[in-house]
Coordinates of C-alpha atoms in Angstrom, one line a residue:
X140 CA -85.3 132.8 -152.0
X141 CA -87.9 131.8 -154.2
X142 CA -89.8 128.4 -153.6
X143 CA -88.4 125.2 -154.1
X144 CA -85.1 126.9 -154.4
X145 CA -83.0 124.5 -152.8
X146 CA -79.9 125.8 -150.5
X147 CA -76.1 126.1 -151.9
X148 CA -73.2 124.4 -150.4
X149 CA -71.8 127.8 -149.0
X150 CA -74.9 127.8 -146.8
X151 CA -75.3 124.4 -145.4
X152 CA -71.4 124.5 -144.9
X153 CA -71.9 127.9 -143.5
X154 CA -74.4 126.6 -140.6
X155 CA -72.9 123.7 -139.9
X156 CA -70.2 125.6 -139.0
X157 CA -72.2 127.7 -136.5
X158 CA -73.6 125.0 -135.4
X159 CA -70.3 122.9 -134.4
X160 CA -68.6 126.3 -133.3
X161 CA -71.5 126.6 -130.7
X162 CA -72.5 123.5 -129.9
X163 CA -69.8 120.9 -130.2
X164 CA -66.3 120.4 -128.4
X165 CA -63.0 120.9 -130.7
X166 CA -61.8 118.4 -132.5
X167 CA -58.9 115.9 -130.5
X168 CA -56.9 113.7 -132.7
X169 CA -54.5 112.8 -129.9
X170 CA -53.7 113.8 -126.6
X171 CA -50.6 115.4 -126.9
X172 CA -52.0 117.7 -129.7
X173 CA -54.2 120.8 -129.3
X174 CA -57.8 120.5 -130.3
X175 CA -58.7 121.5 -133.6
X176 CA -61.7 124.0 -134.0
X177 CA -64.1 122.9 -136.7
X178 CA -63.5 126.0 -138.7
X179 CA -59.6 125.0 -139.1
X180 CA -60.0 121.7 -139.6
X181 CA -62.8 122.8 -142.6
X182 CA -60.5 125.8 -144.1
X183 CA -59.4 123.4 -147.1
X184 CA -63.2 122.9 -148.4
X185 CA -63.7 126.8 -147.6
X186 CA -60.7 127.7 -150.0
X187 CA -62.0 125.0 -152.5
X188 CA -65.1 126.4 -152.4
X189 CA -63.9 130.2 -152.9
X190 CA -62.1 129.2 -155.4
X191 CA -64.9 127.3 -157.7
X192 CA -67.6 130.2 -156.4
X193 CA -65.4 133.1 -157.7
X194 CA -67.7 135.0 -159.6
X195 CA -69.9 135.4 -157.2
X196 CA -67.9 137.0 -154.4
X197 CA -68.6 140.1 -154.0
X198 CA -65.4 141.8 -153.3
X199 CA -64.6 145.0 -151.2
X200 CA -62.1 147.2 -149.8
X201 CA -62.5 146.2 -146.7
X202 CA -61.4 143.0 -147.6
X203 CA -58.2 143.4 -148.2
X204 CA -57.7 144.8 -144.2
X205 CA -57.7 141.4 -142.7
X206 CA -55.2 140.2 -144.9
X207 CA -53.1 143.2 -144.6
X208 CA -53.0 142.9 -141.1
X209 CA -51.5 139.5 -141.9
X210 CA -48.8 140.7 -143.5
X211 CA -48.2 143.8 -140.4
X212 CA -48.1 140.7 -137.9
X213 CA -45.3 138.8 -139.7
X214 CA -43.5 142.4 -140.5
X215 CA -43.5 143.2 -136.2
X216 CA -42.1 139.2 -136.1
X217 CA -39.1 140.0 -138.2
X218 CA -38.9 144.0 -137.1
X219 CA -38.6 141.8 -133.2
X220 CA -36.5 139.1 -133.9
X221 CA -39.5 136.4 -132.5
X222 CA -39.2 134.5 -135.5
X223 CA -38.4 131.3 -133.5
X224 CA -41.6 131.6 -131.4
X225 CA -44.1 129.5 -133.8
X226 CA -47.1 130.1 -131.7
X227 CA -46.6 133.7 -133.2
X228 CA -47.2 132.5 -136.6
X229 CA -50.4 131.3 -136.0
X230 CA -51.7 135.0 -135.4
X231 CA -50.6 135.5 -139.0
X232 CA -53.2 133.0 -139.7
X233 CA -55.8 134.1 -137.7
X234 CA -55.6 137.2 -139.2
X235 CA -55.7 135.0 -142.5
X236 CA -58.6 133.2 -141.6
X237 CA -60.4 135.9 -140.9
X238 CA -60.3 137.4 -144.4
X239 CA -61.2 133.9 -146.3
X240 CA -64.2 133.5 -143.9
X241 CA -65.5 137.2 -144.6
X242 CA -65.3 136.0 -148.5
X243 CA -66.8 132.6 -147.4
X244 CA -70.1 133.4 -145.7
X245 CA -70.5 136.2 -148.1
X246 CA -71.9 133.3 -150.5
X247 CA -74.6 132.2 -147.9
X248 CA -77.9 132.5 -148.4
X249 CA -78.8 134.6 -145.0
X250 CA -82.4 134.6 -145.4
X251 CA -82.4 130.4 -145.1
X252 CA -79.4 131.0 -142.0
X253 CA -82.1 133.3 -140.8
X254 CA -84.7 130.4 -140.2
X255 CA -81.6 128.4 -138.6
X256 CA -81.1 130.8 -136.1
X257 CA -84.0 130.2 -133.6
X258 CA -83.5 126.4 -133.6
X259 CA -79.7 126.7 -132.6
X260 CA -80.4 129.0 -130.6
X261 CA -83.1 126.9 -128.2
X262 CA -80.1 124.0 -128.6
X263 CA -77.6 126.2 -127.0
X264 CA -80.6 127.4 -124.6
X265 CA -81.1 123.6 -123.7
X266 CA -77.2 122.5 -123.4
X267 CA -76.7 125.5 -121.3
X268 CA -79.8 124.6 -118.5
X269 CA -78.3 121.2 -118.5
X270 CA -75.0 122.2 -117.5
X271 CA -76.6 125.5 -115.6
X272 CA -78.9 123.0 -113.0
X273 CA -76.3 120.2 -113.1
X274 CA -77.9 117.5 -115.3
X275 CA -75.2 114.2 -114.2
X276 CA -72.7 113.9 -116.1
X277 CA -73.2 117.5 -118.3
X278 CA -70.5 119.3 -116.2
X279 CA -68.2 116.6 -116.4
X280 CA -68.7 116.9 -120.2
X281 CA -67.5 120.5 -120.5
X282 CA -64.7 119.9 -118.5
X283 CA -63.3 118.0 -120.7
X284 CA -64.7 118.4 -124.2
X285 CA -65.0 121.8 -124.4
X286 CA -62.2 123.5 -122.0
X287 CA -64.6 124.1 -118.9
X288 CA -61.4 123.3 -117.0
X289 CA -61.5 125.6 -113.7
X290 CA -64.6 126.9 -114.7
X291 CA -66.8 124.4 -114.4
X292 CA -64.6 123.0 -111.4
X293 CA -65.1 125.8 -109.4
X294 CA -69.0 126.4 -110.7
X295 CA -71.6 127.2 -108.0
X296 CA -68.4 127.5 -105.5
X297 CA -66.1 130.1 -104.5
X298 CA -62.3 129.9 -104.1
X299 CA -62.2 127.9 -100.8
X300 CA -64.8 125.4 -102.5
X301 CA -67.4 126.4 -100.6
X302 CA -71.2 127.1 -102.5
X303 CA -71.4 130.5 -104.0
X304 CA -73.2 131.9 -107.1
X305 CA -73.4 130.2 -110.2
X306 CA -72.0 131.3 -113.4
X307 CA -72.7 129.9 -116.3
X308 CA -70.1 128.7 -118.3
X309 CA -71.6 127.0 -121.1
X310 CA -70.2 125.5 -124.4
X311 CA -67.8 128.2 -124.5
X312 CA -66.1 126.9 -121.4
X313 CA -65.9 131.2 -119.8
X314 CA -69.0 132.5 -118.6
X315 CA -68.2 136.2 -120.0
X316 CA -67.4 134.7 -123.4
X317 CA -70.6 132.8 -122.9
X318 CA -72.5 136.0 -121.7
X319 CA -71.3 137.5 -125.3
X320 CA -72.6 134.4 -127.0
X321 CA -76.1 135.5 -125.5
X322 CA -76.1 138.9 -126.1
X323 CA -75.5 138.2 -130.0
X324 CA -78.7 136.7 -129.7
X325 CA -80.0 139.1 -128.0
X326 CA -79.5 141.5 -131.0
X327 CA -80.6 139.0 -133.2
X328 CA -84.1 138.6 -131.7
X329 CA -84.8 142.0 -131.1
X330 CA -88.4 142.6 -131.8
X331 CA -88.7 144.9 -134.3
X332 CA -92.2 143.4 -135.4
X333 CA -92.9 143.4 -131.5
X334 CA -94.6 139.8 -131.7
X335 CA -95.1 137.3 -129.3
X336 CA -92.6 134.5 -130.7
X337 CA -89.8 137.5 -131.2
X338 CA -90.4 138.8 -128.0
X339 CA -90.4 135.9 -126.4
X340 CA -86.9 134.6 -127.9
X341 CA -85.6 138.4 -127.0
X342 CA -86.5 137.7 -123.6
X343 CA -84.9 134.6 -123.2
X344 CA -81.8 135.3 -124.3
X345 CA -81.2 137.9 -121.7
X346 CA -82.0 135.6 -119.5
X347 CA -79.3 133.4 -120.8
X348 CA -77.0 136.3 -120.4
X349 CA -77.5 137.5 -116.6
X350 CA -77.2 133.7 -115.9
X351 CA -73.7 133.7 -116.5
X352 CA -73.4 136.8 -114.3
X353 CA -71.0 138.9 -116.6
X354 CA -70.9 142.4 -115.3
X355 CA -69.9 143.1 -118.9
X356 CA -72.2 142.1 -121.0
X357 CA -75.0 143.6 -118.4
X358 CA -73.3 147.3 -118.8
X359 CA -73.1 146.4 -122.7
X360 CA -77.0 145.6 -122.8
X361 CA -77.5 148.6 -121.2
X362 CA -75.3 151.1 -123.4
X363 CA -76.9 149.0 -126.4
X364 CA -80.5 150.1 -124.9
X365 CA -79.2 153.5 -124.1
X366 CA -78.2 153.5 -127.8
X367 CA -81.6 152.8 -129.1
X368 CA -83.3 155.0 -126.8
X369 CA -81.1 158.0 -128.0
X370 CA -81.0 157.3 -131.3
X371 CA -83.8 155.5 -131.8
X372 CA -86.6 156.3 -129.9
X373 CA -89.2 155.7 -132.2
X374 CA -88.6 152.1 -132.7
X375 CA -91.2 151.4 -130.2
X376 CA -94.3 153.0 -129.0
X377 CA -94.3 154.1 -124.8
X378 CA -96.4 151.0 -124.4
X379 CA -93.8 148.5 -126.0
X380 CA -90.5 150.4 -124.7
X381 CA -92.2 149.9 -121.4
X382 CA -92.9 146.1 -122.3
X383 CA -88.9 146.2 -123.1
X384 CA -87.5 147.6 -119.8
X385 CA -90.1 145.5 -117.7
X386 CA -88.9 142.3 -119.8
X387 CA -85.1 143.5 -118.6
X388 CA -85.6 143.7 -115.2
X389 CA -88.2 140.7 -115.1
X390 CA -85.2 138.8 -116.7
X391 CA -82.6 140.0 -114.8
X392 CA -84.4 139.4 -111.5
X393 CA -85.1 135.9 -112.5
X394 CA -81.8 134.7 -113.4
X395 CA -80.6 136.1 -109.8
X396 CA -82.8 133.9 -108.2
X397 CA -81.8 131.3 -109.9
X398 CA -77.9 131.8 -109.8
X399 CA -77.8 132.9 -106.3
X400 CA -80.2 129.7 -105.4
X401 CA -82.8 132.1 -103.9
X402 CA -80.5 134.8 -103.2
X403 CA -78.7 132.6 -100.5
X404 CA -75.6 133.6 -101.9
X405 CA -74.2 137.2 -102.9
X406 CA -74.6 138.0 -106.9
X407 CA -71.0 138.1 -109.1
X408 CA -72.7 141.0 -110.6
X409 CA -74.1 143.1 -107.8
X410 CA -71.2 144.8 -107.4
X411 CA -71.8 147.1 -110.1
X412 CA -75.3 148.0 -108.4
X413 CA -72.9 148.6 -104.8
X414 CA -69.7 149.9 -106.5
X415 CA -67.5 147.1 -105.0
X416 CA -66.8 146.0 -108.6
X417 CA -64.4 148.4 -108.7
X418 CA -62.2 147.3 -105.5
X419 CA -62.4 143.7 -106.3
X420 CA -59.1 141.2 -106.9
X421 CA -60.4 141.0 -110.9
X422 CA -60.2 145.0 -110.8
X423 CA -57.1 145.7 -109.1
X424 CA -55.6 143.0 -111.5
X425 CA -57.2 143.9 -114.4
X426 CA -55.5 147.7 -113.9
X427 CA -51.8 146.6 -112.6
X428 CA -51.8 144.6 -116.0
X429 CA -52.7 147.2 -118.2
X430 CA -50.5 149.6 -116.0
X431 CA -47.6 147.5 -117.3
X432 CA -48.3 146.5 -120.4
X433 CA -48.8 150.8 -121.0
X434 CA -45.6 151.1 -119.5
X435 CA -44.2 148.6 -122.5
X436 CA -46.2 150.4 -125.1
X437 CA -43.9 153.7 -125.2
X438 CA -41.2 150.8 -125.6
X439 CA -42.1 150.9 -129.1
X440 CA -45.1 152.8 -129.7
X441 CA -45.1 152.2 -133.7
X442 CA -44.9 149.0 -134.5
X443 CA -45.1 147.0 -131.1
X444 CA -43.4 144.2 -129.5
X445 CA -45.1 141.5 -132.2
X446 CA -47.8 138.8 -131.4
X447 CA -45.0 137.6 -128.8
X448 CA -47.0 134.9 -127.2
X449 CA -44.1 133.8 -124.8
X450 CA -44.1 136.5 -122.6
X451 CA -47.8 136.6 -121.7
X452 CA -47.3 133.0 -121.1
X453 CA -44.0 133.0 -118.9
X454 CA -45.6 136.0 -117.0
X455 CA -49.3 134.1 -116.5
X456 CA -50.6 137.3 -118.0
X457 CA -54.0 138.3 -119.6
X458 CA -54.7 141.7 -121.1
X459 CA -58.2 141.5 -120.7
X460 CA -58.7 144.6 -123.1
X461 CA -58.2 144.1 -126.3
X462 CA -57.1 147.8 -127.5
X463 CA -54.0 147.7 -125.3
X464 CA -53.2 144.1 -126.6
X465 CA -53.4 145.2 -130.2
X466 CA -51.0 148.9 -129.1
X467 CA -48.6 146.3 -127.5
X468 CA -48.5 143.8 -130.1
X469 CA -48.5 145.5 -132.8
X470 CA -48.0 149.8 -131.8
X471 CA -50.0 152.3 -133.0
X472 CA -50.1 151.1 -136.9
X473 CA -51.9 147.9 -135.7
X474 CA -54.1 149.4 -132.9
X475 CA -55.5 151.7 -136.5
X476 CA -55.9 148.6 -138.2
X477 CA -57.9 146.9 -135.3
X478 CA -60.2 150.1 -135.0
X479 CA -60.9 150.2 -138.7
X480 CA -62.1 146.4 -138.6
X481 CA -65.2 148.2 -136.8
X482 CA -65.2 151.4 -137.9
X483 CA -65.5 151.1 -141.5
X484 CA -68.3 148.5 -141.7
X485 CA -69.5 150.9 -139.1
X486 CA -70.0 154.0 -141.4
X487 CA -71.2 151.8 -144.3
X488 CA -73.8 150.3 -142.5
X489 CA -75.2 153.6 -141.8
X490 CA -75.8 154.4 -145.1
X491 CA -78.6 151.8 -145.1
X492 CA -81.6 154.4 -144.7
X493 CA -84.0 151.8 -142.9
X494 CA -84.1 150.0 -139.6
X495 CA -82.5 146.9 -140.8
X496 CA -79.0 148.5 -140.3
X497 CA -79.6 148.9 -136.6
X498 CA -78.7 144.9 -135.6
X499 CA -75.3 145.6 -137.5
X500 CA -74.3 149.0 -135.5
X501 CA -75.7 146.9 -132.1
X502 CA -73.1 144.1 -133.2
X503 CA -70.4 146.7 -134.2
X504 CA -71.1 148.2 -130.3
X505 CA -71.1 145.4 -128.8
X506 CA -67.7 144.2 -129.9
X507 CA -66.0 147.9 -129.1
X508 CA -67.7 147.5 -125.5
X509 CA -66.8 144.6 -124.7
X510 CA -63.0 144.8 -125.8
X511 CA -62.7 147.4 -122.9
X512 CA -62.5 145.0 -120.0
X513 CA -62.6 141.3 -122.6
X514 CA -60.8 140.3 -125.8
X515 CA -63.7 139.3 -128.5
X516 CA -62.0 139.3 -131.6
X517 CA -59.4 136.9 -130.3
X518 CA -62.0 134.8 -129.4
X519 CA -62.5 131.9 -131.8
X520 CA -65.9 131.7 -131.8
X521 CA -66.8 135.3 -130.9
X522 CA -64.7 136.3 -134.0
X523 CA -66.6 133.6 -136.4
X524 CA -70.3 135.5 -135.1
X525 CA -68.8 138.9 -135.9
X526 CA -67.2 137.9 -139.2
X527 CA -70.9 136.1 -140.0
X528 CA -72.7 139.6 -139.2
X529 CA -69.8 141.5 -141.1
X530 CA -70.5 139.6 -144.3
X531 CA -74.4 139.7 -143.3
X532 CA -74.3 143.8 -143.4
X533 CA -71.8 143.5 -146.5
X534 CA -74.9 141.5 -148.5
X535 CA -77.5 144.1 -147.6
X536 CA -75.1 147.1 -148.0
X537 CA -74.7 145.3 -152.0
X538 CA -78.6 144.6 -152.3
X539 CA -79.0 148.7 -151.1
X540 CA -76.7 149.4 -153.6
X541 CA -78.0 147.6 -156.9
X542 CA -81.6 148.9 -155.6
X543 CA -80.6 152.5 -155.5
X544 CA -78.4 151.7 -158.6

């Protein structure tokens, strides 16, 4: 942006949406009403804006996929017979949403959202230590305000009540969506310029992740690293790739001391190092769900059982991996659809013949990783990041194209 350029409305709209998505609580008109998220309650101004921006979106094929999907999901509500169940109609929307935001923060101006970044992300960084070492009346706050619920009522303490290791939980009220929160960041600061301030901010947001304790996002930082050392070994020089891994396990070591309050208690996520991860209750569970819901795949392997909300919520059952979800909701045709969300962006991305493609594929990674044992995309605010880097590599993909053009 030149100088004394000043920002569009897209942009400032665009941030403050970040901003509110990270930092504050839904909005609560009443009590007996859910909370409104902020990107809901601003979809009206989004669409008003499309509409008077329209000759300046730059439209794609991939475009169209979210809003296909939207019509698939209310095609498996009729091909079911759910169509009394109206939480089911609001995955139409999501699906919805998800296309009009991709078209939305396509009009931002990413280099000024780039200057943002740092700042919201040292607010988050603040917020979190708060709530992390128990500032009075912090905890209290997310409990409340921003869904903490058992989470923060059972932080620093086991299932008896008794002190344990501390998770943090954070703004988004679940320390493993919170870890994800993190490792976004964690992409975002990656020091390709290998300064002090990048560096520094890199190192910090690990931090932030291995304090929540998500075992996770820890094997997701590693297969991201693993990644970059493969593929991309000549990023760094030995010295700095050595900087990098001593940095990891500096941070990591740190953040145990701190969540196990001098290793008096027994780290959540240890049990990867011990292989106990792998007999624990959240295991076991984690595979006698998927067991099942497997089992109801075959049912109807084409076209799935439909968003049918009802029966996860009568049976006090969570996927926890968001490839089976997608096969059970909506068969095989959906479970395509889903993949192609990441894989397309995925092969376009690498047509960018420079390093600034790599945060992109990391993102892209990140989001297939995680789905294994999480559900990212159906997380509000996990799904607003990802659409914001979607439209980011969209912009550069455009700008490599008119250059080469």
């Amino acid at each position: 942006m030149k100088s004394g350029q000043t920002i569009n409305f897209p942009t400032i709209l665009g941030i403050f949406l970040l901003f509110a998505a990270l930092c504050l609580p839904s909005v609560a008109f009443a009590t007996q009403f859910p909370s409104v998220h902020w990107v809901d309650l601003c979809l009206p101004l989004i669409l008003l804006l499309l509409f008077f921006n329209r000759s300046k979106i730059q439209f794609s094929k991939y475009y169209a996929l979210p809003f296909a999907m939207a019509g698939y999901v209310g095609l498996t509500i009729l091909i079911q017979a759910h169509t009394n169940s109206v939480s089911d109609y609001f995955e139409i929307y999501k699906w919805f949403k998800f296309g009009v935001l991709l078209l939305f923060l396509g009009l931002m101006d990413f280099d000024q959202l780039k200057k943002c970044l740092p700042y919201l992300f040292l607010v988050l960084v603040v917020l979190n230590l708060l709530h992390f070492f128990e500032f009075p009346g912090i905890n209290q706050l997310l409990e409340e305000q921003y869904n903490g619920g058992l989470q923060i009522q059972f932080f620093g303490k086991n299932s008896l009540g008794e002190p344990a290791v501390k998770r943090m939980v954070g703004t988004m009220g679940n320390p493993n969506i919170n870890a994800l929160l993190f490792t976004f960041f964690s992409i975002l600061f990656l020091p390709f310029q290998f300064n002090k301030k990048q560096l520094g901010l890199f190192l910090l947001a690990l931090t932030m992740v291995f304090l929540c304790q998500s075992r996770t996002s820890i094997v997701v930082i590693l297969i991201l690293l693993s990644y970059l050392a493969v593929f991309h070994l000549h990023l760094w020089k030995r010295r700095q790739w050595l900087t990098i891994i001593g940095g990891l396990v500096l941070t990591y070591f740190l953040a145990l001391l701190f969540a196990t309050s001098f290793f008096k208690y027994s780290a959540y996520s240890s049990s990867l190092l011990d292989g106990t991860a792998l007999y624990s209750g959240s295991v076991r569970g984690r595979f006698e769900t998927w067991a099942l819901l497997g089992q109801q795949i075959l049912e109807y392997p084409i076209f799935g059982h439909g968003p049918y909300k009802q029966y996860f919520y009568a049976n006090r059952l969570y996927a926890e991996n968001e490839y089976i979800l997608m096969a059970w909701r909506y068969g095989l045709i959906g479970l395509v659809v889903y993949l192609l969300v990441y894989l397309l962006p995925f092969v376009q991305v690498l047509r960018l013949k420079n390093r600034s493609y790599i945060p992109f594929v990391l993102v892209i990674l990140l989001m297939l990783t995680s789905a294994l044992t999480n559900n990212p995309f159906t997380e509000r605010n996990i799904e607003l990041l990802f659409c914001l880097a979607l439209a980011w590599a969209f912009k550069c993909i455009k700008t490599a194209d008119a250059r080469n053009s």
